[in-house]
Every structure is written in C-alpha cells, then in structure tokens.
PDB file of C-alpha atoms in Angstrom:
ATOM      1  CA  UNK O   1      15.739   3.719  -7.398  1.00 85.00           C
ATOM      2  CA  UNK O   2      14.394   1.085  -9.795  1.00 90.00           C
ATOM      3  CA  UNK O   3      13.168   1.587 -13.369  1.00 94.00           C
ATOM      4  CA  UNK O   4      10.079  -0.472 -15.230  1.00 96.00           C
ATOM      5  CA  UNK O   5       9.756  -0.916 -18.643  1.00 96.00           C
ATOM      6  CA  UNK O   6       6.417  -2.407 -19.967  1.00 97.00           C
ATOM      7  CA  UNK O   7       6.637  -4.264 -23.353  1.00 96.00           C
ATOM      8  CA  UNK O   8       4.084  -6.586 -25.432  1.00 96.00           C
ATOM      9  CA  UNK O   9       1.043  -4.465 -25.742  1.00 93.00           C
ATOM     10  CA  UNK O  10      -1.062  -4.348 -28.823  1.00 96.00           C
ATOM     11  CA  UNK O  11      -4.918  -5.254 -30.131  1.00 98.00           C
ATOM     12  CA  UNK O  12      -6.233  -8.171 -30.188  1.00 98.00           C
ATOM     13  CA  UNK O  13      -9.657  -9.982 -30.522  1.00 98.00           C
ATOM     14  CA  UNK O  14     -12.045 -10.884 -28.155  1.00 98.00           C
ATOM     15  CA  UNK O  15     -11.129 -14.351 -26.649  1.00 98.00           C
ATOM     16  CA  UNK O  16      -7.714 -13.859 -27.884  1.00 98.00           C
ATOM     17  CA  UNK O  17      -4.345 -14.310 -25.234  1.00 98.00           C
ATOM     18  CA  UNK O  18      -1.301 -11.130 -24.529  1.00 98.00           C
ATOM     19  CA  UNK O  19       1.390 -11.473 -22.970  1.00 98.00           C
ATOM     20  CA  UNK O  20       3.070  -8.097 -21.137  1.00 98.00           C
ATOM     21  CA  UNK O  21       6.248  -8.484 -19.413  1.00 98.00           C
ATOM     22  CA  UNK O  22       8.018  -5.548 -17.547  1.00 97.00           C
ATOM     23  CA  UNK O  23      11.671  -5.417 -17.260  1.00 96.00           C
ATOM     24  CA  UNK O  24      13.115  -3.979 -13.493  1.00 93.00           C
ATOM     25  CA  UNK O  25      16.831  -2.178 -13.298  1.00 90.00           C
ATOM     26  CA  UNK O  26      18.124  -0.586 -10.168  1.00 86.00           C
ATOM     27  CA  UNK O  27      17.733  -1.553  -6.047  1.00 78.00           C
ATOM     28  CA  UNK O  28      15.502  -4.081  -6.524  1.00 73.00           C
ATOM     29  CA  UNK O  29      15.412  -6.762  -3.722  1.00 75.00           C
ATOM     30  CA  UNK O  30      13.584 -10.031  -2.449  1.00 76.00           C
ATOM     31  CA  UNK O  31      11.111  -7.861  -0.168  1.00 79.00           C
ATOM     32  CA  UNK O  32       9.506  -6.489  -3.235  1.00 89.00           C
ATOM     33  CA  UNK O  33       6.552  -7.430  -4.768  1.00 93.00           C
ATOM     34  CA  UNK O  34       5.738  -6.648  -8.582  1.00 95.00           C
ATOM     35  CA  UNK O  35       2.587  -6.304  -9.938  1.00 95.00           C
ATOM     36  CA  UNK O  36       0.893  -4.829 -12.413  1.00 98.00           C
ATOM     37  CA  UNK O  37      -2.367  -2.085 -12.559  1.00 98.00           C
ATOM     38  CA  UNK O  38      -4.653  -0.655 -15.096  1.00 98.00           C
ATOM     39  CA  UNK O  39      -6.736   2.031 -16.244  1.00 98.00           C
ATOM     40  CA  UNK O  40      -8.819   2.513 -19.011  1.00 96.00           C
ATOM     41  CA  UNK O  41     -10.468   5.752 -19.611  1.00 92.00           C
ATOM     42  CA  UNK O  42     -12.679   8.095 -17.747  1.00 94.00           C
ATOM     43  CA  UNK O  43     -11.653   5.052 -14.805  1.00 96.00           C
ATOM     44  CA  UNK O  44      -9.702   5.248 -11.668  1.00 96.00           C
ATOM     45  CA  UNK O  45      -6.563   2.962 -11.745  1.00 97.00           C
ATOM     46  CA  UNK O  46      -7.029  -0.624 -10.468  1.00 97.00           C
ATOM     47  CA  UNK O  47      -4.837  -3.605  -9.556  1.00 98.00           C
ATOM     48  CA  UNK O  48      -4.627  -6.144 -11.584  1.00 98.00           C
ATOM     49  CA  UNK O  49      -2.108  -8.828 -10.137  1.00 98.00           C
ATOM     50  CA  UNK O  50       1.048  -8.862  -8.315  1.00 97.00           C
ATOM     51  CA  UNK O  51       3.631 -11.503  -7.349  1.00 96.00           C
ATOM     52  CA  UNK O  52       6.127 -11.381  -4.635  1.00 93.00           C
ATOM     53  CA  UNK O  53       9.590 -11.338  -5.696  1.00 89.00           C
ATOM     54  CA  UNK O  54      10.968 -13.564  -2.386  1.00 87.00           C
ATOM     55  CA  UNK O  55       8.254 -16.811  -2.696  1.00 84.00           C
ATOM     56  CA  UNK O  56       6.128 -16.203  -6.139  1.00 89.00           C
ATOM     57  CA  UNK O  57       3.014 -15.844  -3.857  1.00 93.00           C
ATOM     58  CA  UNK O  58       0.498 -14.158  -6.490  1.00 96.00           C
ATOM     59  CA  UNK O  59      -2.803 -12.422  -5.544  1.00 97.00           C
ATOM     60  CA  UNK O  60      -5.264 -11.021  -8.629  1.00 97.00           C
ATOM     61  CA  UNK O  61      -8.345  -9.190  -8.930  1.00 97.00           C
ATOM     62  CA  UNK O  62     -11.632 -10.848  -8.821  1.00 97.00           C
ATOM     63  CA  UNK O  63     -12.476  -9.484 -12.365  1.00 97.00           C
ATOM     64  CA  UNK O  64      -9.130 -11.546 -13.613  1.00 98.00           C
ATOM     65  CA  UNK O  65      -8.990 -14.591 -11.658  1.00 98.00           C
ATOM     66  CA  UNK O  66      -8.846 -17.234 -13.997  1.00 97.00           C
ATOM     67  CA  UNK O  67      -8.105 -15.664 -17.300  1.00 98.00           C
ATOM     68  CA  UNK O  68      -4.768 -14.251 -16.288  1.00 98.00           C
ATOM     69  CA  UNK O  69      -1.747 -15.354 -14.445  1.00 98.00           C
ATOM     70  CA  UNK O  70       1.413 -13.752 -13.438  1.00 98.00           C
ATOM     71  CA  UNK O  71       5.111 -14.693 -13.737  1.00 96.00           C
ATOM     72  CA  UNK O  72       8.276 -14.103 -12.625  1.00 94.00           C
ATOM     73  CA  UNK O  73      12.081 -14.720 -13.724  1.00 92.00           C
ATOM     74  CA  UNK O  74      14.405 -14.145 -10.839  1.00 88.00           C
ATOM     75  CA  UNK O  75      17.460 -13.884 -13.538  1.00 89.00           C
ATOM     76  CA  UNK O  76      16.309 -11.838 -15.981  1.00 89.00           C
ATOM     77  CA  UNK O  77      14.336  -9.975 -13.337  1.00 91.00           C
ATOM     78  CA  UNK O  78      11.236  -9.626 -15.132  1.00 94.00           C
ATOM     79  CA  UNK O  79       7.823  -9.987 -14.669  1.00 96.00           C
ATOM     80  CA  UNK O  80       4.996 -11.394 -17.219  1.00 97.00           C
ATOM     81  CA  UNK O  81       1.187 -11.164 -17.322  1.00 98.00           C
ATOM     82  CA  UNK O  82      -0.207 -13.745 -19.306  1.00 98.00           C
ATOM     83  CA  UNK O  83      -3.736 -12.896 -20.369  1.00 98.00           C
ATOM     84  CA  UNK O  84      -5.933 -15.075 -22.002  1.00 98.00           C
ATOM     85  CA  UNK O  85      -9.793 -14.923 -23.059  1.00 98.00           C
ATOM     86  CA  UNK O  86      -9.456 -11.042 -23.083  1.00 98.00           C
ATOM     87  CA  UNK O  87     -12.809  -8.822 -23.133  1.00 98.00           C
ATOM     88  CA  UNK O  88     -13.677  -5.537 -24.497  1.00 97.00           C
ATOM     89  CA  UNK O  89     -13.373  -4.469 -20.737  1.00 97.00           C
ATOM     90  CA  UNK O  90      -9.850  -5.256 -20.263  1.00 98.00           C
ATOM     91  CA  UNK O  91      -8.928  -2.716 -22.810  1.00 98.00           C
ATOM     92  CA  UNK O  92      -6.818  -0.035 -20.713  1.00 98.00           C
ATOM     93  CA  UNK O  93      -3.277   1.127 -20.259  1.00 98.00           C
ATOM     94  CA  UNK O  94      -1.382  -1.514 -18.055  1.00 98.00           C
ATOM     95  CA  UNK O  95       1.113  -0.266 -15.338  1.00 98.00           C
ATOM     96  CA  UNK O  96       3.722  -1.947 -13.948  1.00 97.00           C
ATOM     97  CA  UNK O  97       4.556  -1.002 -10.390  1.00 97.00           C
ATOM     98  CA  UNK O  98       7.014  -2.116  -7.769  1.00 95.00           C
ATOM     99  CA  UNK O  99       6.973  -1.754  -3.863  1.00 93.00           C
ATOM    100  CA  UNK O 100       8.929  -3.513  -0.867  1.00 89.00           C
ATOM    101  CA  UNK O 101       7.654  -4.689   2.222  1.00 87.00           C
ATOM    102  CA  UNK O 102       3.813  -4.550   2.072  1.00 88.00           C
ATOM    103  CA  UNK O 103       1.863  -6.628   4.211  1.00 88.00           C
ATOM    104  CA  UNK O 104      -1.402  -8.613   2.536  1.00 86.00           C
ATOM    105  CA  UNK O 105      -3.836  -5.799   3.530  1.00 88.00           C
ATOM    106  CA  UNK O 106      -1.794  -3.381   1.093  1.00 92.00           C
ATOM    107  CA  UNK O 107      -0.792  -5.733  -2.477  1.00 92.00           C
ATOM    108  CA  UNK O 108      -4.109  -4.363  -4.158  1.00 94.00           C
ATOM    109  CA  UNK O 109      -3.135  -0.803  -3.181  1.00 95.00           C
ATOM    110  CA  UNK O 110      -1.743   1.718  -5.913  1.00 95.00           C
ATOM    111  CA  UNK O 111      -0.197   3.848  -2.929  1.00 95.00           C
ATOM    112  CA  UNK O 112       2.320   0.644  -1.905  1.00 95.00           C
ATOM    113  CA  UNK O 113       3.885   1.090  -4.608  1.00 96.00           C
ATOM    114  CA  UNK O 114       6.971   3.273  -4.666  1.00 94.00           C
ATOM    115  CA  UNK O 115       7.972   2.704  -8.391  1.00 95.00           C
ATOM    116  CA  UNK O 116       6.268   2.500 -11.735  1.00 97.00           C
ATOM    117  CA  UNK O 117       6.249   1.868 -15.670  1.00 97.00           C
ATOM    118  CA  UNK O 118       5.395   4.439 -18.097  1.00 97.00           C
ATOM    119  CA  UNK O 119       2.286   2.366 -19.282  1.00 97.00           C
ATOM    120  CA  UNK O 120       1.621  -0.061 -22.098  1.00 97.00           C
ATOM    121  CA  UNK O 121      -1.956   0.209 -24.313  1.00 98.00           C
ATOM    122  CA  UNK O 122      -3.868  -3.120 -24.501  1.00 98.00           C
ATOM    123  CA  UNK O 123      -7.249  -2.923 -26.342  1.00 98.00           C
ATOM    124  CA  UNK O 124      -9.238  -5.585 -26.788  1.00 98.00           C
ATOM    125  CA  UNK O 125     -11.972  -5.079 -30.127  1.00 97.00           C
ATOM    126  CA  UNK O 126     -13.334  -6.861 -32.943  1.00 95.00           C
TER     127      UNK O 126
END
C-alpha cells in the first residue's frame, strides 16, 4: 500500500506561482512514477504531470508545458509541482497519484495509477 498526502493549495492571482508537494508513505519503489492530475468542476479528471521515481524523466500536458514543472526528492520521498503564470483555467482540485511499471503509452492515464491523494483545491481568481 502507499499513502499521498497533498499540501500547499490555496488562491492566488492570475500570473501568480503555487507550489503543491505530495508526501508518499508505504511500498513505494524505483519502478513508480508520481504524478499529479486535476479536475475542476462539471470536468473529467486530467493529467497534469508526472515524474518517474527511478531517472526523474518528466512528461506534462500540453496545456502546462512551460508554466509548470515537476520535482522530486528521493529522501524525503516527495514530490512538488511548481506552477507559475497560473490562469483562471487551472483552478481545480489537484490529485496526486502513484503507479509502478507503466510504459510511455500509459503516464497520462488516470487508470495506471494504483494509488491516490485525497485532493488539494487550487483556484486561480482576481
């Protein structure tokens, strides 16, 4: 089993930066990856970014590429999503979700992942 635990939510401005880290207990190994999703509402949940735990090879979506970039910190076995110049459409809750040995064709789908956060709110409004 492994537990998530999002943290660093909040509201912020327009153009402003977040950071969101989630915090991974339990069998957690170097064939994971780590990622994180989101869904706002009256939406379908969508990937985001992920990072693979063995290597730090990172993949995003289209809509984030550039603006946000994710971390990892093999000791305190964490991973961060840095977000900067947010928009009124990345307001959603963000999930973060953990699954172990997926192939590239799967990273950017929700059902590789076996494990996941309870969900942090990030709204972005002026």
């Amino acid at each position: 089993q492994v537990q998530l635990v999002e943290s660093g939510g909040g509201l912020v401005q327009p153009g402003e930066s977040l950071r969101i880290s989630c915090a991974a207990s339990g069998r957690t190994g170097s064939s994971y990856a780590m990622g994180w999703f989101r869904q706002a509402p009256g939406k379908e949940r969508e990937f985001v970014a992920t990072i693979r735990w063995n290597g730090g090879q990172a993949y995003y979506a289209d809509s984030v590429k550039g603006r946000f970039a994710i971390s990892r910190d093999k000791a305190k076995v964490t991973v961060d999503l840095q977000m900067n110049s947010l928009r009124p459409e990345d307001t959603a809750v963000y999930y973060c979700a953990a699954g172990a040995n997926m192939i590239l064709s799967e990273v950017r789908n929700s059902r590789a992942y076996g494990y996941w956060g309870q969900g942090i709110q990030v709204t972005v409004s002026s």
